[in-house]
PDB file of C-alpha atoms in Angstrom:
ATOM      1  CA  MET A   1     -62.748  -3.873  47.985  1.00 80.00           C
ATOM      2  CA  ILE A   2     -60.197  -6.599  48.248  1.00 84.00           C
ATOM      3  CA  ILE A   3     -57.710  -7.464  45.727  1.00 88.00           C
ATOM      4  CA  PHE A   4     -56.667 -11.157  44.957  1.00 91.00           C
ATOM      5  CA  HIS A   5     -53.541 -12.023  43.383  1.00 92.00           C
ATOM      6  CA  LYS A   6     -52.717 -15.218  41.759  1.00 93.00           C
ATOM      7  CA  HIS A   7     -49.805 -17.115  44.038  1.00 92.00           C
ATOM      8  CA  HIS A   8     -47.599 -19.937  42.581  1.00 92.00           C
ATOM      9  CA  ILE A   9     -47.364 -22.735  45.279  1.00 92.00           C
ATOM     10  CA  ILE A  10     -44.085 -23.493  43.696  1.00 91.00           C
ATOM     11  CA  PRO A  11     -42.963 -20.709  42.174  1.00 90.00           C
ATOM     12  CA  ARG A  12     -41.680 -20.343  38.541  1.00 90.00           C
ATOM     13  CA  HIS A  13     -38.390 -19.211  39.819  1.00 88.00           C
ATOM     14  CA  ALA A  14     -38.364 -22.831  41.594  1.00 88.00           C
ATOM     15  CA  GLY A  15     -39.371 -24.652  38.568  1.00 89.00           C
ATOM     16  CA  GLY A  16     -43.158 -24.084  39.298  1.00 89.00           C
ATOM     17  CA  THR A  17     -45.504 -24.152  36.161  1.00 90.00           C
ATOM     18  CA  ASP A  18     -48.752 -22.186  35.276  1.00 90.00           C
ATOM     19  CA  ASP A  19     -50.830 -25.124  35.866  1.00 90.00           C
ATOM     20  CA  PRO A  20     -53.743 -24.558  37.642  1.00 91.00           C
ATOM     21  CA  SER A  21     -53.228 -26.921  40.508  1.00 93.00           C
ATOM     22  CA  ASN A  22     -49.873 -24.623  41.143  1.00 92.00           C
ATOM     23  CA  ILE A  23     -52.146 -21.470  41.834  1.00 92.00           C
ATOM     24  CA  ILE A  24     -54.044 -20.575  44.440  1.00 94.00           C
ATOM     25  CA  LYS A  25     -55.911 -17.108  44.957  1.00 93.00           C
ATOM     26  CA  VAL A  26     -54.906 -15.021  47.837  1.00 93.00           C
ATOM     27  CA  ASN A  27     -55.192 -11.123  49.239  1.00 93.00           C
ATOM     28  CA  VAL A  28     -51.860  -9.109  49.035  1.00 92.00           C
ATOM     29  CA  ALA A  29     -51.076  -9.441  52.750  1.00 92.00           C
ATOM     30  CA  MET A  30     -51.472 -13.368  52.742  1.00 93.00           C
ATOM     31  CA  HIS A  31     -49.272 -12.978  49.243  1.00 93.00           C
ATOM     32  CA  ALA A  32     -46.499 -11.423  50.868  1.00 93.00           C
ATOM     33  CA  PHE A  33     -46.627 -13.658  54.063  1.00 94.00           C
ATOM     34  CA  LEU A  34     -46.345 -16.739  51.806  1.00 94.00           C
ATOM     35  CA  HIS A  35     -43.312 -15.163  49.790  1.00 92.00           C
ATOM     36  CA  LYS A  36     -41.628 -14.826  53.437  1.00 93.00           C
ATOM     37  CA  GLN A  37     -42.316 -17.974  54.342  1.00 92.00           C
ATOM     38  CA  LEU A  38     -40.861 -19.430  51.483  1.00 92.00           C
ATOM     39  CA  TYR A  39     -37.607 -17.197  51.850  1.00 92.00           C
ATOM     40  CA  GLU A  40     -37.238 -18.442  55.141  1.00 92.00           C
ATOM     41  CA  ASP A  41     -37.421 -22.366  54.397  1.00 91.00           C
ATOM     42  CA  TYR A  42     -35.684 -22.256  51.305  1.00 90.00           C
ATOM     43  CA  GLY A  43     -33.612 -18.900  51.158  1.00 88.00           C
ATOM     44  CA  ARG A  44     -33.990 -17.896  47.521  1.00 88.00           C
ATOM     45  CA  TRP A  45     -33.457 -14.232  47.238  1.00 88.00           C
ATOM     46  CA  GLN A  46     -36.499 -14.040  44.556  1.00 90.00           C
ATOM     47  CA  ASP A  47     -38.969 -14.722  47.505  1.00 91.00           C
ATOM     48  CA  ASN A  48     -37.157 -12.461  49.823  1.00 92.00           C
ATOM     49  CA  THR A  49     -37.643  -9.374  46.957  1.00 92.00           C
ATOM     50  CA  ALA A  50     -41.346 -10.602  46.324  1.00 92.00           C
ATOM     51  CA  TYR A  51     -42.137 -10.589  50.027  1.00 94.00           C
ATOM     52  CA  LYS A  52     -40.536  -6.997  50.608  1.00 94.00           C
ATOM     53  CA  SER A  53     -42.501  -5.332  47.536  1.00 92.00           C
ATOM     54  CA  LEU A  54     -45.595  -6.964  48.416  1.00 92.00           C
ATOM     55  CA  ALA A  55     -45.457  -5.847  52.083  1.00 92.00           C
ATOM     56  CA  GLY A  56     -44.607  -2.334  50.984  1.00 92.00           C
ATOM     57  CA  ILE A  57     -41.132  -2.283  52.606  1.00 93.00           C
ATOM     58  CA  ILE A  58     -39.665  -1.642  49.124  1.00 92.00           C
ATOM     59  CA  SER A  59     -40.910  -0.178  46.151  1.00 91.00           C
ATOM     60  CA  ILE A  60     -41.638  -1.595  43.013  1.00 89.00           C
ATOM     61  CA  GLN A  61     -38.762   0.147  41.112  1.00 91.00           C
ATOM     62  CA  GLU A  62     -36.487  -0.861  44.016  1.00 92.00           C
ATOM     63  CA  ALA A  63     -37.515  -4.473  43.727  1.00 90.00           C
ATOM     64  CA  ILE A  64     -36.943  -4.275  39.873  1.00 90.00           C
ATOM     65  CA  GLN A  65     -33.218  -2.940  40.814  1.00 88.00           C
ATOM     66  CA  GLU A  66     -32.750  -5.684  42.989  1.00 88.00           C
ATOM     67  CA  THR A  67     -33.874  -8.253  40.891  1.00 87.00           C
ATOM     68  CA  LYS A  68     -31.848  -7.513  37.987  1.00 85.00           C
ATOM     69  CA  ARG A  69     -28.879  -7.036  40.597  1.00 83.00           C
ATOM     70  CA  MET A  70     -29.183 -10.245  41.865  1.00 83.00           C
ATOM     71  CA  ALA A  71     -29.910 -11.872  38.591  1.00 79.00           C
ATOM     72  CA  ASN A  72     -26.631 -10.458  37.188  1.00 77.00           C
ATOM     73  CA  LEU A  73     -24.825 -11.748  40.318  1.00 75.00           C
ATOM     74  CA  GLY A  74     -25.546 -15.333  39.249  1.00 64.00           C
ATOM     75  CA  ASN A  75     -23.861 -14.727  35.628  1.00 61.00           C
ATOM     76  CA  LYS A  76     -20.571 -14.081  37.452  1.00 61.00           C
ATOM     77  CA  HIS A  77     -20.078 -17.398  39.055  1.00 57.00           C
ATOM     78  CA  ARG A  78     -18.248 -18.537  36.089  1.00 56.00           C
ATOM     79  CA  GLN A  79     -16.483 -15.425  35.425  1.00 64.00           C
ATOM     80  CA  GLY A  80     -12.732 -16.018  34.885  1.00 68.00           C
ATOM     81  CA  LYS A  81     -12.891 -19.465  36.254  1.00 75.00           C
ATOM     82  CA  PRO A  82     -10.992 -21.615  33.311  1.00 80.00           C
ATOM     83  CA  LYS A  83     -12.523 -24.599  31.936  1.00 85.00           C
ATOM     84  CA  SER A  84     -11.252 -27.932  31.915  1.00 91.00           C
ATOM     85  CA  ASP A  85      -9.825 -29.689  28.846  1.00 94.00           C
ATOM     86  CA  GLU A  86     -12.611 -31.914  28.985  1.00 95.00           C
ATOM     87  CA  GLU A  87     -15.305 -29.123  28.831  1.00 94.00           C
ATOM     88  CA  VAL A  88     -13.035 -27.334  26.051  1.00 92.00           C
ATOM     89  CA  GLU A  89     -13.337 -30.410  24.030  1.00 95.00           C
ATOM     90  CA  LYS A  90     -16.993 -31.065  24.628  1.00 95.00           C
ATOM     91  CA  ILE A  91     -17.681 -27.486  23.265  1.00 93.00           C
ATOM     92  CA  ARG A  92     -15.354 -27.687  20.243  1.00 94.00           C
ATOM     93  CA  LYS A  93     -17.017 -30.981  19.072  1.00 93.00           C
ATOM     94  CA  ALA A  94     -20.458 -29.335  19.519  1.00 93.00           C
ATOM     95  CA  LEU A  95     -19.938 -26.471  17.456  1.00 92.00           C
ATOM     96  CA  THR A  96     -17.485 -28.050  15.072  1.00 92.00           C
ATOM     97  CA  GLY A  97     -19.203 -27.941  11.332  1.00 91.00           C
ATOM     98  CA  LYS A  98     -22.125 -25.474  12.636  1.00 90.00           C
ATOM     99  CA  LYS A  99     -22.647 -22.597  10.488  1.00 91.00           C
ATOM    100  CA  ARG A 100     -23.984 -19.595  11.955  1.00 90.00           C
ATOM    101  CA  SER A 101     -27.112 -18.462  10.396  1.00 92.00           C
ATOM    102  CA  LYS A 102     -27.238 -15.099   8.589  1.00 93.00           C
ATOM    103  CA  GLU A 103     -29.749 -13.920  11.119  1.00 94.00           C
ATOM    104  CA  SER A 104     -27.125 -14.687  13.970  1.00 92.00           C
ATOM    105  CA  ILE A 105     -24.415 -12.799  12.294  1.00 92.00           C
ATOM    106  CA  ASP A 106     -26.421  -9.789  11.339  1.00 94.00           C
ATOM    107  CA  LYS A 107     -27.457  -9.534  15.075  1.00 94.00           C
ATOM    108  CA  GLN A 108     -23.826  -9.648  16.059  1.00 91.00           C
ATOM    109  CA  LYS A 109     -23.058  -7.108  13.790  1.00 92.00           C
ATOM    110  CA  LYS A 110     -25.793  -4.845  14.909  1.00 91.00           C
ATOM    111  CA  ILE A 111     -24.344  -5.068  18.649  1.00 90.00           C
ATOM    112  CA  LEU A 112     -20.836  -4.465  17.820  1.00 89.00           C
ATOM    113  CA  THR A 113     -21.625  -1.704  14.990  1.00 91.00           C
ATOM    114  CA  GLY A 114     -20.928   1.562  16.451  1.00 89.00           C
ATOM    115  CA  ARG A 115     -18.967   0.397  19.432  1.00 88.00           C
ATOM    116  CA  LYS A 116     -16.122   2.469  20.592  1.00 90.00           C
ATOM    117  CA  GLN A 117     -13.053   0.740  21.447  1.00 90.00           C
ATOM    118  CA  THR A 118     -10.918   2.100  24.411  1.00 93.00           C
ATOM    119  CA  SER A 119      -7.291   3.349  24.139  1.00 94.00           C
ATOM    120  CA  GLU A 120      -6.204   0.644  26.581  1.00 94.00           C
ATOM    121  CA  HIS A 121      -8.098  -2.128  24.513  1.00 94.00           C
ATOM    122  CA  ILE A 122      -6.407  -0.797  21.040  1.00 93.00           C
ATOM    123  CA  GLU A 123      -3.150  -0.713  22.835  1.00 94.00           C
ATOM    124  CA  ASN A 124      -3.997  -4.270  24.103  1.00 92.00           C
ATOM    125  CA  LYS A 125      -4.741  -5.482  20.423  1.00 90.00           C
ATOM    126  CA  ARG A 126      -1.656  -3.634  19.002  1.00 90.00           C
ATOM    127  CA  ILE A 127       0.660  -5.682  21.701  1.00 90.00           C
ATOM    128  CA  SER A 128      -1.061  -9.152  20.966  1.00 89.00           C
ATOM    129  CA  ASN A 129      -0.256  -8.645  17.420  1.00 85.00           C
ATOM    130  CA  LEU A 130       3.389  -7.787  17.658  1.00 86.00           C
ATOM    131  CA  GLY A 131       5.637 -10.378  16.064  1.00 82.00           C
ATOM    132  CA  LYS A 132       2.892 -11.944  14.403  1.00 80.00           C
ATOM    133  CA  LYS A 133       3.799 -12.555  10.746  1.00 81.00           C
ATOM    134  CA  ARG A 134       1.260 -11.122   8.237  1.00 80.00           C
ATOM    135  CA  LYS A 135       0.157 -13.402   5.587  1.00 86.00           C
ATOM    136  CA  ILE A 136       1.497 -12.235   2.185  1.00 89.00           C
ATOM    137  CA  VAL A 137      -0.353 -13.380  -0.987  1.00 90.00           C
ATOM    138  CA  GLU A 138       0.408 -13.053  -4.592  1.00 91.00           C
ATOM    139  CA  CYS A 139      -2.011 -12.120  -7.359  1.00 89.00           C
ATOM    140  CA  PRO A 140      -2.096 -14.906  -9.699  1.00 88.00           C
ATOM    141  CA  HIS A 141      -3.274 -12.262 -12.784  1.00 85.00           C
ATOM    142  CA  CYS A 142      -0.474  -9.732 -12.342  1.00 88.00           C
ATOM    143  CA  GLY A 143       2.128 -11.121  -9.996  1.00 88.00           C
ATOM    144  CA  LYS A 144       2.017  -8.502  -7.112  1.00 90.00           C
ATOM    145  CA  THR A 145       2.436  -9.467  -3.558  1.00 91.00           C
ATOM    146  CA  GLY A 146       1.153  -7.806  -0.381  1.00 89.00           C
ATOM    147  CA  GLY A 147      -0.955  -8.340   2.966  1.00 87.00           C
ATOM    148  CA  ILE A 148      -3.947 -10.638   2.187  1.00 85.00           C
ATOM    149  CA  ASN A 149      -6.705  -8.074   3.319  1.00 82.00           C
ATOM    150  CA  ALA A 150      -5.511  -5.336   0.923  1.00 84.00           C
ATOM    151  CA  MET A 151      -4.913  -7.569  -1.782  1.00 88.00           C
ATOM    152  CA  HIS A 152      -8.302  -8.866  -1.518  1.00 84.00           C
ATOM    153  CA  ILE A 153      -9.718  -5.455  -2.168  1.00 85.00           C
ATOM    154  CA  TRP A 154      -7.869  -4.641  -5.671  1.00 83.00           C
ATOM    155  CA  HIS A 155      -6.565  -8.051  -6.990  1.00 87.00           C
ATOM    156  CA  PHE A 156      -7.654 -11.602  -7.442  1.00 86.00           C
ATOM    157  CA  ASP A 157     -10.899 -11.340  -9.182  1.00 85.00           C
ATOM    158  CA  LYS A 158     -11.017  -7.624  -9.374  1.00 84.00           C
ATOM    159  CA  CYS A 159      -7.303  -7.518 -10.698  1.00 85.00           C
ATOM    160  CA  SER A 160      -7.063  -4.625 -13.281  1.00 81.00           C
ATOM    161  CA  MET A 161      -5.252  -7.071 -15.500  1.00 79.00           C
ATOM    162  CA  ILE A 162      -8.384  -9.254 -16.064  1.00 78.00           C
ATOM    163  CA  THR A 163     -11.145  -6.576 -15.745  1.00 78.00           C
ATOM    164  CA  GLY A 164      -9.341  -3.915 -18.086  1.00 78.00           C
ATOM    165  CA  LYS A 165     -10.413  -1.326 -15.607  1.00 74.00           C
ATOM    166  CA  LYS A 166      -8.050   1.031 -13.653  1.00 72.00           C
ATOM    167  CA  HIS A 167      -8.628   1.214 -10.039  1.00 61.00           C
ATOM    168  CA  GLU A 168      -9.767   4.767  -9.026  1.00 60.00           C
ATOM    169  CA  LEU A 169      -9.518   6.281  -5.407  1.00 55.00           C
ATOM    170  CA  LYS A 170     -13.241   8.259  -6.313  1.00 54.00           C
ATOM    171  CA  HIS A 171     -14.751   5.926  -3.560  1.00 54.00           C
ATOM    172  CA  MET A 172     -12.037   6.792  -1.196  1.00 51.00           C
ATOM    173  CA  ILE A 173     -12.113  10.762  -1.135  1.00 52.00           C
ATOM    174  CA  GLY A 174     -12.616  12.062   1.984  1.00 53.00           C
ATOM    175  CA  ASN A 175     -11.456   8.865   3.715  1.00 54.00           C
ATOM    176  CA  LYS A 176      -8.240   9.571   6.025  1.00 54.00           C
ATOM    177  CA  HIS A 177      -6.310   6.896   4.077  1.00 54.00           C
ATOM    178  CA  ALA A 178      -6.643   8.488   0.834  1.00 51.00           C
ATOM    179  CA  LYS A 179      -3.718  11.119   0.605  1.00 52.00           C
ATOM    180  CA  ARG A 180      -3.973  12.188  -3.021  1.00 51.00           C
ATOM    181  CA  LYS A 181      -6.593  12.598  -5.879  1.00 49.00           C
ATOM    182  CA  LYS A 182      -6.109  11.381  -9.112  1.00 45.00           C
TER     183      LYS A 182
END
């Protein structure tokens, strides 16, 4: 029994479509030969990988690994290359005023949750924060001052002067920052 493949005359990786006029039916050997010809004519790595896989030179698993490796090489062409002022300004204008969707924020949180920072990364963050002034704010209700992050936990809308509640550390028991129990 002869096995037929659908071959894109102009491959999809080169901008070809799934239009019937762009697809021909060929056997496996002809399919491998056509990809070899495309590779020799245009030098695209995708055609070389397809040829080697169809001809049995490499396994499907090796073809998948080679495809991933070659695709990742393409992402590194801009790595470390500084953007021009014009590029930066164009990006800034495009993003200014755009609010990220909740889905986008949740997706990024999910990716970053549980990620461990290396000691080198922690040290680099520590060094970058050296000498930076931390914003000090004052609670309008009780007059206490402190760092903005901690103050928003205990003061402003949650200040005991307006809520009438004393803040308890029950929720912090077992937390490495809670030194004493009340």
